Amino acid sequence: AVRESERLRAGFDSMAHCRIVVGQFGGLTPLVRAVAHALRDHGASVMSLDEPDALAQAKAANLFGADVYVGFESSPNPVLSATFFQVPTFESVGGRVLADSIAAAIAERLTASEPPEVVGMRLPILRETRMPAVLLTVGAPRVSATAAPAVVDAVVNALEAWARPPADGG
């Protein structure tokens, strides 16, 4: 918790100094590829994961030395959500800040839909990663394909803002 808070306080200067893992758990390969491509265009070092096993994704992200993990999953539920790691005695501050930022950015771009819900949970992918992590639930793959440009833009902009050092210097 202390290391995460200190890293957030210092920032990364820009996304170009970040190692980002973008994962998905099935059916969202085009969305993940678009996000990864956009992040690389902004100078980030990106690893894409198309692995249905959350523990395997967490292990790969940890071995990559990622600064942040953003995952995507589909759901029959049309409500978008951004989930970060939280248990009764601890929450990932970096994950919470990033989840809030992504949810706000998506809400701005998808005005016709309900704003994404931000939820703290103890999911394996969030629990096993050593870096701040967010899991975005984006609805059915067909629906997420329609919203993909807005989601890609929102994730990139939220990550860029998240990576910058705080304006007050910490």
GROMACS .gro file of C-alpha atoms in nm, residues 34-128:
model
   95
   34ALA     CA    1  -0.744  -0.127  -3.043
   35VAL     CA    2  -0.661  -0.021  -2.686
   36ALA     CA    3  -0.310  -0.167  -2.706
   37HIS     CA    4  -0.247   0.001  -3.042
   38ALA     CA    5  -0.366   0.340  -2.912
   39LEU     CA    6  -0.150   0.308  -2.600
   40ARG     CA    7   0.155   0.223  -2.811
   41ASP     CA    8   0.081   0.529  -3.026
   42HIS     CA    9   0.112   0.731  -2.704
   43GLY     CA   10   0.453   0.575  -2.635
   44ALA     CA   11   0.360   0.318  -2.371
   45SER     CA   12   0.523  -0.022  -2.355
   46VAL     CA   13   0.225  -0.256  -2.386
   47MET     CA   14   0.169  -0.630  -2.340
   48SER     CA   15  -0.162  -0.773  -2.462
   49LEU     CA   16  -0.301  -1.088  -2.302
   50ASP     CA   17  -0.571  -1.310  -2.449
   51GLU     CA   18  -0.575  -1.570  -2.174
   52PRO     CA   19  -0.894  -1.696  -2.009
   53ASP     CA   20  -0.710  -1.783  -1.684
   54ALA     CA   21  -0.692  -1.484  -1.449
   55LEU     CA   22  -0.399  -1.627  -1.254
   56ALA     CA   23  -0.199  -1.677  -1.574
   57GLN     CA   24  -0.270  -1.317  -1.674
   58ALA     CA   25  -0.164  -1.189  -1.331
   59LYS     CA   26   0.157  -1.392  -1.344
   60ALA     CA   27   0.241  -1.258  -1.692
   61ALA     CA   28   0.169  -0.899  -1.583
   62ASN     CA   29   0.388  -0.940  -1.275
   63LEU     CA   30   0.674  -1.092  -1.478
   64PHE     CA   31   0.644  -0.807  -1.732
   65GLY     CA   32   0.695  -0.562  -1.446
   66ALA     CA   33   0.382  -0.374  -1.542
   67ASP     CA   34   0.299  -0.041  -1.383
   68VAL     CA   35  -0.072  -0.093  -1.443
   69TYR     CA   36  -0.312  -0.363  -1.565
   70VAL     CA   37  -0.636  -0.292  -1.751
   71GLY     CA   38  -0.852  -0.593  -1.826
   72PHE     CA   39  -1.173  -0.639  -2.020
   73GLU     CA   40  -1.450  -0.892  -1.982
   74SER     CA   41  -1.782  -0.930  -2.155
   75SER     CA   42  -2.111  -0.983  -1.979
   76PRO     CA   43  -2.472  -1.036  -2.082
   77ASN     CA   44  -2.551  -0.744  -1.851
   78PRO     CA   45  -2.546  -0.421  -2.056
   79VAL     CA   46  -2.429  -0.207  -1.761
   80LEU     CA   47  -2.065  -0.106  -1.785
   81SER     CA   48  -1.849  -0.136  -1.475
   82ALA     CA   49  -1.494  -0.061  -1.364
   83THR     CA   50  -1.372  -0.287  -1.085
   84PHE     CA   51  -1.065  -0.237  -0.865
   85PHE     CA   52  -0.921  -0.443  -0.577
   86GLN     CA   53  -1.086  -0.390  -0.241
   87VAL     CA   54  -1.134  -0.597   0.073
   88PRO     CA   55  -1.275  -0.480   0.410
   89THR     CA   56  -0.934  -0.369   0.541
   90PHE     CA   57  -0.760  -0.253   0.221
   91GLU     CA   58  -0.824  -0.097  -0.117
   92SER     CA   59  -0.585  -0.033  -0.405
   93VAL     CA   60  -0.564   0.345  -0.417
   94GLY     CA   61  -0.415   0.338  -0.768
   95GLY     CA   62  -0.679   0.096  -0.889
   96ARG     CA   63  -0.958   0.305  -0.737
   97VAL     CA   64  -0.829   0.630  -0.889
   98LEU     CA   65  -0.789   0.469  -1.231
   99ALA     CA   66  -1.132   0.298  -1.215
  100ASP     CA   67  -1.296   0.630  -1.125
  101SER     CA   68  -1.109   0.808  -1.404
  102ILE     CA   69  -1.196   0.549  -1.670
  103ALA     CA   70  -1.561   0.541  -1.560
  104ALA     CA   71  -1.586   0.922  -1.578
  105ALA     CA   72  -1.418   0.929  -1.920
  106ILE     CA   73  -1.650   0.660  -2.056
  107ALA     CA   74  -1.955   0.840  -1.915
  108GLU     CA   75  -1.850   1.159  -2.099
  109ARG     CA   76  -1.818   0.974  -2.430
  110LEU     CA   77  -2.120   0.744  -2.407
  111THR     CA   78  -2.388   0.988  -2.305
  112ALA     CA   79  -2.672   0.761  -2.420
  113SER     CA   80  -2.587   0.486  -2.173
  114GLU     CA   81  -2.581   0.471  -1.796
  115PRO     CA   82  -2.250   0.582  -1.642
  116PRO     CA   83  -2.023   0.291  -1.555
  117GLU     CA   84  -2.046   0.161  -1.203
  118VAL     CA   85  -1.719   0.167  -1.001
  119VAL     CA   86  -1.692  -0.133  -0.770
  120GLY     CA   87  -1.428  -0.263  -0.530
  121MET     CA   88  -1.400  -0.642  -0.534
  122ARG     CA   89  -1.163  -0.927  -0.456
  123LEU     CA   90  -1.139  -1.085  -0.802
  124PRO     CA   91  -0.839  -1.310  -0.880
  125ILE     CA   92  -0.697  -1.082  -1.151
  126LEU     CA   93  -0.715  -0.781  -0.919
  127ARG     CA   94  -0.589  -0.969  -0.614
  128GLU     CA   95  -0.290  -1.140  -0.779
   0.00000   0.00000   0.00000
